[in-house]
Amino acid sequence: MRRALILLAFFAAPLAGQSPLAAADSALAANQPWRATLLLNPILATPATRTPDAILLAARAAAAWEGWPTVRRLLEREPWLDTQFDRMGRRLLAEADLAEFRNSQAIIDAAAA
């Protein structure tokens, strides 16, 4: 149990000198999406830091580990889906729809993307 806690602390700790958002982006770029998710959880829990950038990065990380319900929970009600990030959020929702066999919704999200 102690070893698991040590490993969790190591993987969730941001790299020295990086903001938590930059550390999560680096983790995702290094093919460590679960680590990115752990780094983003405290950012998303605080309204002041729960920005569209953080939400989209968390959705990208969740998509990388195929956490489709998490992608959906993060993005479904965001008002900026069709106006920011070249509609990447809408595309991620379409992927989540396909993965969860919601084909008719996937068509709607893909067309909006």
Coordinates of C-alpha atoms in Angstrom, one line a residue:
M1 CA 0.0 0.0 0.0
R2 CA 2.8 2.4 0.9
R3 CA 4.5 1.7 -2.4
A4 CA 1.3 2.5 -4.3
L5 CA 1.0 5.8 -2.5
I6 CA 4.6 6.7 -3.3
L7 CA 4.1 5.9 -6.9
L8 CA 0.9 7.9 -7.1
A9 CA 2.6 10.9 -5.5
F10 CA 5.5 10.6 -8.0
F11 CA 3.2 10.3 -11.1
A12 CA 0.9 13.1 -10.0
A13 CA 3.7 15.5 -9.1
P14 CA 4.3 18.2 -11.8
L15 CA 7.8 18.5 -13.3
A16 CA 10.0 21.1 -11.5
G17 CA 9.5 24.6 -12.9
Q18 CA 6.3 23.8 -14.8
S19 CA 2.8 24.9 -14.1
P20 CA 0.4 22.0 -13.5
L21 CA -1.3 22.7 -16.8
A22 CA 2.1 22.6 -18.7
A23 CA 3.1 19.5 -16.7
A24 CA -0.2 17.8 -17.8
D25 CA 0.4 18.8 -21.4
S26 CA 4.0 17.4 -21.2
A27 CA 2.7 14.1 -19.7
L28 CA 0.1 13.8 -22.5
A29 CA 2.8 14.4 -25.1
A30 CA 5.0 11.8 -23.4
N31 CA 2.1 9.2 -23.8
Q32 CA 1.2 9.3 -20.1
P33 CA -2.5 10.3 -20.3
W34 CA -3.4 8.9 -16.9
R35 CA -0.7 11.0 -15.3
A36 CA -2.0 14.0 -17.2
T37 CA -5.5 13.3 -15.8
L38 CA -4.1 13.1 -12.2
L39 CA -2.3 16.4 -12.7
L40 CA -5.5 18.1 -14.0
N41 CA -7.9 16.9 -11.4
P42 CA -7.1 19.6 -8.8
I43 CA -7.2 22.3 -11.6
L44 CA -10.7 21.1 -12.7
A45 CA -11.9 21.0 -9.1
T46 CA -11.4 24.8 -8.6
P47 CA -13.8 27.1 -10.6
A48 CA -11.0 29.8 -10.9
T49 CA -8.7 27.4 -12.7
R50 CA -11.3 25.3 -14.6
T51 CA -10.6 27.1 -17.9
P52 CA -11.5 25.9 -21.4
D53 CA -7.8 25.1 -21.9
A54 CA -7.8 22.8 -18.9
I55 CA -11.1 21.2 -19.7
L56 CA -10.0 20.4 -23.3
L57 CA -6.6 19.1 -22.1
A58 CA -8.4 16.8 -19.6
A59 CA -10.8 15.6 -22.3
R60 CA -7.8 14.8 -24.6
A61 CA -6.1 12.9 -21.8
A62 CA -9.3 10.9 -21.1
A63 CA -9.7 10.1 -24.8
A64 CA -6.1 8.8 -24.8
W65 CA -6.9 6.3 -22.2
E66 CA -10.4 5.7 -23.7
G67 CA -12.3 7.2 -20.8
W68 CA -15.2 8.1 -23.0
P69 CA -17.7 8.7 -20.1
T70 CA -15.1 11.2 -18.7
V71 CA -14.8 12.9 -22.1
R72 CA -18.6 13.2 -22.3
R73 CA -18.8 14.5 -18.7
L74 CA -16.1 17.1 -19.3
L75 CA -17.4 18.5 -22.6
E76 CA -21.2 17.9 -23.0
R77 CA -22.3 21.2 -21.4
E78 CA -19.5 23.5 -22.4
P79 CA -20.7 26.6 -24.2
W80 CA -17.4 27.1 -26.1
L81 CA -17.4 23.7 -28.0
D82 CA -18.3 25.3 -31.3
T83 CA -16.3 28.5 -31.0
Q84 CA -12.9 27.6 -29.6
F85 CA -10.0 25.2 -30.4
D86 CA -11.1 24.6 -34.0
R87 CA -14.0 22.5 -32.5
M88 CA -11.7 19.9 -31.1
G89 CA -14.0 19.4 -28.2
R90 CA -16.9 18.6 -30.6
R91 CA -14.6 16.1 -32.4
L92 CA -13.8 14.4 -29.1
L93 CA -17.5 14.1 -28.3
A94 CA -18.0 12.5 -31.7
E95 CA -15.3 9.9 -30.8
A96 CA -16.9 9.3 -27.5
D97 CA -20.3 8.8 -29.2
L98 CA -18.9 6.2 -31.5
A99 CA -17.0 4.4 -28.8
E100 CA -20.3 4.2 -26.8
F101 CA -22.4 3.2 -29.8
R102 CA -24.4 6.4 -29.9
N103 CA -24.2 6.5 -33.6
S104 CA -27.0 9.1 -34.2
Q105 CA -25.4 11.5 -31.7
A106 CA -22.0 10.9 -33.3
I107 CA -23.3 12.0 -36.6
I108 CA -24.7 15.2 -35.0
D109 CA -21.4 16.0 -33.2
A110 CA -19.3 15.1 -36.2
A111 CA -21.4 17.4 -38.4
A112 CA -21.0 20.2 -35.9
A113 CA -17.2 19.7 -35.8

